[in-house]
PDB file of C-alpha atoms in Angstrom:
ATOM      1  CA  GLN A   1       0.000   0.000   0.000  1.00  0.00           C
ATOM      2  CA  GLN A   2       1.454   3.274  -1.099  1.00  0.00           C
ATOM      3  CA  GLN A   3       1.757   5.693   1.807  1.00  0.00           C
ATOM      4  CA  VAL A   4       2.357   8.801  -0.298  1.00  0.00           C
ATOM      5  CA  LYS A   5       0.565   9.447  -3.594  1.00  0.00           C
ATOM      6  CA  GLN A   6       2.200  11.835  -6.026  1.00  0.00           C
ATOM      7  CA  SER A   7       0.920  13.487  -9.196  1.00  0.00           C
ATOM      8  CA  PRO A   8       1.383  14.180 -11.993  1.00  0.00           C
ATOM      9  CA  GLN A   9       3.741  11.509 -13.261  1.00  0.00           C
ATOM     10  CA  SER A  10       5.213  13.957 -15.766  1.00  0.00           C
ATOM     11  CA  LEU A  11       4.964  17.677 -16.337  1.00  0.00           C
ATOM     12  CA  ILE A  12       6.029  19.974 -19.144  1.00  0.00           C
ATOM     13  CA  VAL A  13       6.243  23.679 -18.409  1.00  0.00           C
ATOM     14  CA  GLN A  14       7.401  26.665 -20.421  1.00  0.00           C
ATOM     15  CA  LYS A  15      10.368  28.632 -19.149  1.00  0.00           C
ATOM     16  CA  GLY A  16       9.140  31.258 -16.732  1.00  0.00           C
ATOM     17  CA  GLY A  17       5.999  29.323 -15.857  1.00  0.00           C
ATOM     18  CA  ILE A  18       4.944  27.781 -12.560  1.00  0.00           C
ATOM     19  CA  SER A  19       5.440  24.064 -11.967  1.00  0.00           C
ATOM     20  CA  ILE A  20       3.139  22.430  -9.432  1.00  0.00           C
ATOM     21  CA  ILE A  21       3.519  18.898  -8.081  1.00  0.00           C
ATOM     22  CA  ASN A  22       1.032  17.456  -5.622  1.00  0.00           C
ATOM     23  CA  CYS A  23       1.252  14.793  -2.938  1.00  0.00           C
ATOM     24  CA  ALA A  24      -1.256  13.265  -0.566  1.00  0.00           C
ATOM     25  CA  TYR A  25      -0.924  11.040   2.474  1.00  0.00           C
ATOM     26  CA  GLU A  26      -3.160   9.248   4.958  1.00  0.00           C
ATOM     27  CA  ASN A  27      -1.053   8.580   8.027  1.00  0.00           C
ATOM     28  CA  THR A  28      -1.443  11.461  10.475  1.00  0.00           C
ATOM     29  CA  ALA A  29       1.691  10.291  12.308  1.00  0.00           C
ATOM     30  CA  PHE A  30       3.844  11.799   9.553  1.00  0.00           C
ATOM     31  CA  ASP A  31       5.616  14.861  10.931  1.00  0.00           C
ATOM     32  CA  TYR A  32       8.229  15.759   8.330  1.00  0.00           C
ATOM     33  CA  PHE A  33       7.680  16.267   4.606  1.00  0.00           C
ATOM     34  CA  PRO A  34      10.748  16.667   2.399  1.00  0.00           C
ATOM     35  CA  TRP A  35      10.998  17.142  -1.349  1.00  0.00           C
ATOM     36  CA  TYR A  36      13.909  15.712  -3.296  1.00  0.00           C
ATOM     37  CA  GLN A  37      15.280  16.689  -6.698  1.00  0.00           C
ATOM     38  CA  GLN A  38      17.059  14.115  -8.828  1.00  0.00           C
ATOM     39  CA  PHE A  39      19.081  14.781 -11.960  1.00  0.00           C
ATOM     40  CA  PRO A  40      19.953  11.947 -14.360  1.00  0.00           C
ATOM     41  CA  GLY A  41      22.801   9.827 -13.061  1.00  0.00           C
ATOM     42  CA  LYS A  42      22.639  11.379  -9.606  1.00  0.00           C
ATOM     43  CA  GLY A  43      20.912  10.444  -6.409  1.00  0.00           C
ATOM     44  CA  PRO A  44      17.954  12.369  -4.992  1.00  0.00           C
ATOM     45  CA  ALA A  45      19.040  15.535  -3.192  1.00  0.00           C
ATOM     46  CA  LEU A  46      17.038  17.285  -0.505  1.00  0.00           C
ATOM     47  CA  LEU A  47      15.466  20.417  -1.961  1.00  0.00           C
ATOM     48  CA  ILE A  48      13.165  21.750   0.739  1.00  0.00           C
ATOM     49  CA  ALA A  49      11.231  20.310   3.671  1.00  0.00           C
ATOM     50  CA  ILE A  50       8.330  21.307   5.894  1.00  0.00           C
ATOM     51  CA  ARG A  51       6.820  20.270   9.208  1.00  0.00           C
ATOM     52  CA  PRO A  52       3.029  20.168   9.686  1.00  0.00           C
ATOM     53  CA  ASP A  53       2.929  23.104  12.096  1.00  0.00           C
ATOM     54  CA  VAL A  54       3.361  25.567   9.208  1.00  0.00           C
ATOM     55  CA  SER A  55       1.271  25.967   6.065  1.00  0.00           C
ATOM     56  CA  GLU A  56       3.960  27.251   3.744  1.00  0.00           C
ATOM     57  CA  LYS A  57       7.715  27.323   3.409  1.00  0.00           C
ATOM     58  CA  LYS A  58       9.596  29.220   0.757  1.00  0.00           C
ATOM     59  CA  GLU A  59      13.217  28.951  -0.331  1.00  0.00           C
ATOM     60  CA  GLY A  60      14.044  31.041  -3.355  1.00  0.00           C
ATOM     61  CA  ARG A  61      11.831  29.961  -6.249  1.00  0.00           C
ATOM     62  CA  PHE A  62      10.689  26.802  -4.428  1.00  0.00           C
ATOM     63  CA  THR A  63       7.664  26.804  -2.128  1.00  0.00           C
ATOM     64  CA  ILE A  64       5.963  23.992  -0.231  1.00  0.00           C
ATOM     65  CA  SER A  65       2.280  24.490   0.522  1.00  0.00           C
ATOM     66  CA  PHE A  66       0.924  22.242   3.260  1.00  0.00           C
ATOM     67  CA  ASN A  67      -2.732  21.524   4.004  1.00  0.00           C
ATOM     68  CA  LYS A  68      -2.903  19.488   7.194  1.00  0.00           C
ATOM     69  CA  SER A  69      -6.665  19.014   7.207  1.00  0.00           C
ATOM     70  CA  ALA A  70      -6.681  17.735   3.634  1.00  0.00           C
ATOM     71  CA  LYS A  71      -3.489  15.731   4.203  1.00  0.00           C
ATOM     72  CA  GLN A  72      -1.971  17.188   1.080  1.00  0.00           C
ATOM     73  CA  PHE A  73       1.191  19.079   0.261  1.00  0.00           C
ATOM     74  CA  SER A  74       2.569  20.493  -2.929  1.00  0.00           C
ATOM     75  CA  LEU A  75       5.742  21.884  -4.435  1.00  0.00           C
ATOM     76  CA  HIS A  76       5.553  25.079  -6.448  1.00  0.00           C
ATOM     77  CA  ILE A  77       8.464  26.110  -8.631  1.00  0.00           C
ATOM     78  CA  MET A  78       8.120  29.744  -9.646  1.00  0.00           C
ATOM     79  CA  ASP A  79       9.767  31.142 -12.781  1.00  0.00           C
ATOM     80  CA  SER A  80      10.692  27.607 -13.865  1.00  0.00           C
ATOM     81  CA  GLN A  81      14.021  27.311 -15.676  1.00  0.00           C
ATOM     82  CA  PRO A  82      15.410  24.639 -18.024  1.00  0.00           C
ATOM     83  CA  GLY A  83      17.916  23.809 -15.262  1.00  0.00           C
ATOM     84  CA  ASP A  84      14.988  22.756 -13.075  1.00  0.00           C
ATOM     85  CA  SER A  85      14.310  19.835 -15.442  1.00  0.00           C
ATOM     86  CA  ALA A  86      14.647  16.808 -13.175  1.00  0.00           C
ATOM     87  CA  THR A  87      12.636  14.185 -11.341  1.00  0.00           C
ATOM     88  CA  TYR A  88      11.023  15.372  -8.120  1.00  0.00           C
ATOM     89  CA  PHE A  89      10.038  13.099  -5.251  1.00  0.00           C
ATOM     90  CA  CYS A  90       7.879  14.019  -2.313  1.00  0.00           C
ATOM     91  CA  ALA A  91       8.287  12.072   0.896  1.00  0.00           C
ATOM     92  CA  ALA A  92       6.798  11.778   4.339  1.00  0.00           C
ATOM     93  CA  SER A  93       8.538  10.721   7.499  1.00  0.00           C
ATOM     94  CA  LEU A  94       7.573   9.659  10.986  1.00  0.00           C
ATOM     95  CA  ARG A  95       9.376   8.654  14.130  1.00  0.00           C
ATOM     96  CA  SER A  96       8.893   5.092  15.272  1.00  0.00           C
ATOM     97  CA  ASN A  97      10.438   2.922  17.934  1.00  0.00           C
ATOM     98  CA  THR A  98      12.912   1.690  15.309  1.00  0.00           C
ATOM     99  CA  GLY A  99      13.933   5.182  14.216  1.00  0.00           C
ATOM    100  CA  ASN A 100      12.900   7.580  11.480  1.00  0.00           C
ATOM    101  CA  GLN A 101      10.923   6.037   8.643  1.00  0.00           C
ATOM    102  CA  PHE A 102      10.588   7.556   5.190  1.00  0.00           C
ATOM    103  CA  TYR A 103       7.966   6.946   2.519  1.00  0.00           C
ATOM    104  CA  PHE A 104       8.378   8.333  -0.977  1.00  0.00           C
ATOM    105  CA  GLY A 105       6.086   9.199  -3.825  1.00  0.00           C
ATOM    106  CA  THR A 106       6.472   7.736  -7.307  1.00  0.00           C
ATOM    107  CA  GLY A 107       8.231  10.815  -8.690  1.00  0.00           C
ATOM    108  CA  THR A 108       7.375  13.522 -11.207  1.00  0.00           C
ATOM    109  CA  SER A 109       9.489  14.057 -14.286  1.00  0.00           C
ATOM    110  CA  LEU A 110       9.605  17.797 -14.932  1.00  0.00           C
ATOM    111  CA  THR A 111      10.690  19.217 -18.277  1.00  0.00           C
ATOM    112  CA  VAL A 112      11.047  22.956 -18.635  1.00  0.00           C
ATOM    113  CA  ILE A 113      11.017  24.044 -22.254  1.00  0.00           C
ATOM    114  CA  PRO A 114      13.186  27.066 -23.145  1.00  0.00           C
TER     115      PRO A 114
ATOM    116  CA  GLU B   1      33.745  16.549   1.750  1.00  0.00           C
ATOM    117  CA  ALA B   2      32.955  13.374  -0.184  1.00  0.00           C
ATOM    118  CA  GLY B   3      29.305  12.464  -0.515  1.00  0.00           C
ATOM    119  CA  VAL B   4      27.717   9.042  -0.374  1.00  0.00           C
ATOM    120  CA  THR B   5      29.300   6.724  -2.912  1.00  0.00           C
ATOM    121  CA  GLN B   6      27.970   3.495  -4.338  1.00  0.00           C
ATOM    122  CA  PHE B   7      29.601   0.753  -6.331  1.00  0.00           C
ATOM    123  CA  PRO B   8      29.036  -0.452  -8.966  1.00  0.00           C
ATOM    124  CA  SER B   9      27.006   2.135 -10.833  1.00  0.00           C
ATOM    125  CA  HIS B  10      25.526  -0.576 -13.053  1.00  0.00           C
ATOM    126  CA  SER B  11      25.312  -4.342 -12.805  1.00  0.00           C
ATOM    127  CA  VAL B  12      23.817  -6.753 -15.295  1.00  0.00           C
ATOM    128  CA  ILE B  13      23.530 -10.351 -14.121  1.00  0.00           C
ATOM    129  CA  GLU B  14      21.573 -13.441 -15.015  1.00  0.00           C
ATOM    130  CA  LYS B  15      18.819 -14.897 -12.924  1.00  0.00           C
ATOM    131  CA  GLY B  16      20.257 -17.134 -10.244  1.00  0.00           C
ATOM    132  CA  GLN B  17      23.552 -15.285  -9.950  1.00  0.00           C
ATOM    133  CA  THR B  18      24.787 -13.345  -6.943  1.00  0.00           C
ATOM    134  CA  VAL B  19      25.451  -9.632  -6.789  1.00  0.00           C
ATOM    135  CA  THR B  20      26.912  -7.502  -4.025  1.00  0.00           C
ATOM    136  CA  LEU B  21      26.306  -3.786  -3.893  1.00  0.00           C
ATOM    137  CA  ARG B  22      28.441  -1.487  -1.793  1.00  0.00           C
ATOM    138  CA  CYS B  23      27.697   1.828  -0.146  1.00  0.00           C
ATOM    139  CA  ASP B  24      30.154   4.188   1.519  1.00  0.00           C
ATOM    140  CA  PRO B  25      28.273   6.752   3.602  1.00  0.00           C
ATOM    141  CA  ILE B  26      29.464  10.207   4.517  1.00  0.00           C
ATOM    142  CA  SER B  27      32.088   9.931   7.226  1.00  0.00           C
ATOM    143  CA  GLY B  28      30.587  10.293  10.688  1.00  0.00           C
ATOM    144  CA  HIS B  29      27.044   9.432   9.630  1.00  0.00           C
ATOM    145  CA  ASP B  30      25.684   6.797  11.970  1.00  0.00           C
ATOM    146  CA  ASN B  31      22.474   6.239  10.010  1.00  0.00           C
ATOM    147  CA  LEU B  32      22.627   4.296   6.775  1.00  0.00           C
ATOM    148  CA  TYR B  33      19.561   3.423   4.721  1.00  0.00           C
ATOM    149  CA  TRP B  34      19.042   1.204   1.701  1.00  0.00           C
ATOM    150  CA  TYR B  35      16.209   1.904  -0.725  1.00  0.00           C
ATOM    151  CA  ARG B  36      15.107   0.463  -4.040  1.00  0.00           C
ATOM    152  CA  ARG B  37      13.228   2.025  -6.912  1.00  0.00           C
ATOM    153  CA  VAL B  38      11.636  -0.179  -9.517  1.00  0.00           C
ATOM    154  CA  MET B  39      11.086   1.751 -12.752  1.00  0.00           C
ATOM    155  CA  GLY B  40       8.151   4.128 -12.476  1.00  0.00           C
ATOM    156  CA  LYS B  41       7.421   3.193  -8.882  1.00  0.00           C
ATOM    157  CA  GLU B  42       8.174   4.848  -5.570  1.00  0.00           C
ATOM    158  CA  ILE B  43      11.520   4.764  -3.803  1.00  0.00           C
ATOM    159  CA  LYS B  44      10.930   1.994  -1.312  1.00  0.00           C
ATOM    160  CA  PHE B  45      12.654   1.505   2.024  1.00  0.00           C
ATOM    161  CA  LEU B  46      14.638  -1.693   2.493  1.00  0.00           C
ATOM    162  CA  LEU B  47      16.505  -1.317   5.756  1.00  0.00           C
ATOM    163  CA  HIS B  48      18.161   1.019   8.203  1.00  0.00           C
ATOM    164  CA  PHE B  49      21.448   0.676  10.085  1.00  0.00           C
ATOM    165  CA  VAL B  50      22.516   2.678  13.082  1.00  0.00           C
ATOM    166  CA  LYS B  51      26.251   2.184  13.108  1.00  0.00           C
ATOM    167  CA  GLU B  52      26.690  -1.564  12.662  1.00  0.00           C
ATOM    168  CA  SER B  53      23.273  -2.551  14.043  1.00  0.00           C
ATOM    169  CA  LYS B  54      20.216  -3.254  11.924  1.00  0.00           C
ATOM    170  CA  GLN B  55      17.625  -0.869  13.339  1.00  0.00           C
ATOM    171  CA  ASP B  56      14.820  -1.742  10.952  1.00  0.00           C
ATOM    172  CA  GLU B  57      14.832  -4.338   8.202  1.00  0.00           C
ATOM    173  CA  SER B  58      11.096  -4.489   7.678  1.00  0.00           C
ATOM    174  CA  GLY B  59      11.430  -3.492   4.025  1.00  0.00           C
ATOM    175  CA  MET B  60      13.690  -6.337   2.963  1.00  0.00           C
ATOM    176  CA  PRO B  61      11.737  -8.314   0.347  1.00  0.00           C
ATOM    177  CA  ASN B  62      12.842 -11.818   1.373  1.00  0.00           C
ATOM    178  CA  ASN B  63      15.739 -13.842   2.658  1.00  0.00           C
ATOM    179  CA  ARG B  64      17.573 -13.643  -0.657  1.00  0.00           C
ATOM    180  CA  PHE B  65      18.675 -10.173   0.459  1.00  0.00           C
ATOM    181  CA  LEU B  66      21.425  -9.802   3.058  1.00  0.00           C
ATOM    182  CA  ALA B  67      22.781  -6.478   4.265  1.00  0.00           C
ATOM    183  CA  GLU B  68      25.811  -5.927   6.443  1.00  0.00           C
ATOM    184  CA  ARG B  69      27.621  -2.969   7.892  1.00  0.00           C
ATOM    185  CA  THR B  70      30.705  -4.319   9.562  1.00  0.00           C
ATOM    186  CA  GLY B  71      32.477  -1.807  11.776  1.00  0.00           C
ATOM    187  CA  GLY B  72      29.747   0.727  11.219  1.00  0.00           C
ATOM    188  CA  THR B  73      31.372   2.197   8.128  1.00  0.00           C
ATOM    189  CA  TYR B  74      30.527   0.956   4.636  1.00  0.00           C
ATOM    190  CA  SER B  75      27.632  -1.357   3.943  1.00  0.00           C
ATOM    191  CA  THR B  76      27.028  -4.155   1.479  1.00  0.00           C
ATOM    192  CA  LEU B  77      23.778  -5.515   0.132  1.00  0.00           C
ATOM    193  CA  LYS B  78      23.969  -8.985  -1.320  1.00  0.00           C
ATOM    194  CA  VAL B  79      21.273 -10.547  -3.465  1.00  0.00           C
ATOM    195  CA  GLN B  80      21.555 -14.324  -3.746  1.00  0.00           C
ATOM    196  CA  PRO B  81      20.167 -15.798  -5.921  1.00  0.00           C
ATOM    197  CA  ALA B  82      18.932 -12.877  -7.987  1.00  0.00           C
ATOM    198  CA  GLU B  83      15.465 -12.995  -9.547  1.00  0.00           C
ATOM    199  CA  LEU B  84      14.005 -10.926 -12.382  1.00  0.00           C
ATOM    200  CA  GLU B  85      11.897  -8.843 -10.004  1.00  0.00           C
ATOM    201  CA  ASP B  86      15.026  -7.677  -8.189  1.00  0.00           C
ATOM    202  CA  SER B  87      15.844  -5.350 -11.080  1.00  0.00           C
ATOM    203  CA  GLY B  88      15.786  -1.699 -10.179  1.00  0.00           C
ATOM    204  CA  VAL B  89      17.914   1.123  -8.842  1.00  0.00           C
ATOM    205  CA  TYR B  90      19.280   0.583  -5.358  1.00  0.00           C
ATOM    206  CA  PHE B  91      19.976   3.747  -3.416  1.00  0.00           C
ATOM    207  CA  CYS B  92      21.927   4.179  -0.258  1.00  0.00           C
ATOM    208  CA  ALA B  93      21.465   7.212   1.977  1.00  0.00           C
ATOM    209  CA  SER B  94      23.145   8.352   5.170  1.00  0.00           C
ATOM    210  CA  SER B  95      22.406  10.879   7.858  1.00  0.00           C
ATOM    211  CA  LEU B  96      23.720  12.114  11.160  1.00  0.00           C
ATOM    212  CA  ARG B  97      22.402  10.419  14.284  1.00  0.00           C
ATOM    213  CA  ASP B  98      19.496  12.666  15.264  1.00  0.00           C
ATOM    214  CA  THR B  99      18.501  14.317  12.004  1.00  0.00           C
ATOM    215  CA  ARG B 100      16.186  13.433   9.149  1.00  0.00           C
ATOM    216  CA  VAL B 101      18.284  15.111   6.498  1.00  0.00           C
ATOM    217  CA  GLN B 102      19.373  12.240   4.313  1.00  0.00           C
ATOM    218  CA  PHE B 103      22.117  12.343   1.718  1.00  0.00           C
ATOM    219  CA  PHE B 104      21.671   9.918  -1.142  1.00  0.00           C
ATOM    220  CA  GLY B 105      24.243   8.150  -3.239  1.00  0.00           C
ATOM    221  CA  PRO B 106      23.947   8.004  -7.033  1.00  0.00           C
ATOM    222  CA  GLY B 107      22.472   4.522  -6.929  1.00  0.00           C
ATOM    223  CA  THR B 108      23.313   1.156  -8.450  1.00  0.00           C
ATOM    224  CA  ARG B 109      21.195   0.135 -11.407  1.00  0.00           C
ATOM    225  CA  LEU B 110      20.710  -3.634 -11.208  1.00  0.00           C
ATOM    226  CA  THR B 111      19.380  -5.526 -14.200  1.00  0.00           C
ATOM    227  CA  VAL B 112      18.586  -9.213 -13.806  1.00  0.00           C
ATOM    228  CA  LEU B 113      18.140 -11.065 -17.112  1.00  0.00           C
TER     229      LEU B 113
END
């Protein structure tokens, strides 16, 4: 059973446009929600993360919007650039008696057209 | 500072053969995680080491998979015997003891024919 559902699977955006990737979860025990960016041939790299006590976090052109009641969170990339073309993974994490557990979405392949 | 490294980057083996993947975490990172991504699917947790101890191996698919982290430094993941469904990209990630900021390696792409 997939713990984190991510959409869309792929996204094509014009340079300068806004890219939006959505994720949803069910487990209310999740308390940390990171987004990862992966370029071809590289591993996923932490991009930005949020905790459920805030509704929005912004770092440069990247913003996470978090809706606790709907159990949804999304990544917004403003002024998208060709260099943003990558695969993006959302994730959710919780603390358990065996340590921190992480559950990932299926990934979104973003292509930014010049 | 060197990041997480994995070896090999690619491995193509036949069904029934054995493969060993290696991960070198960032120096000083007590936490080491193994994940697998089958094409088009989510990155799925396999297991978690804290130093040399297996903290959580609930994600290991079956007993054909064996992970070790002798001395609490590098880790190996052995698949024996490999099956077709084991194909995918195996990622290793490490983190400091009390943080959730994980650093991923580039992955090993395993293809079982």
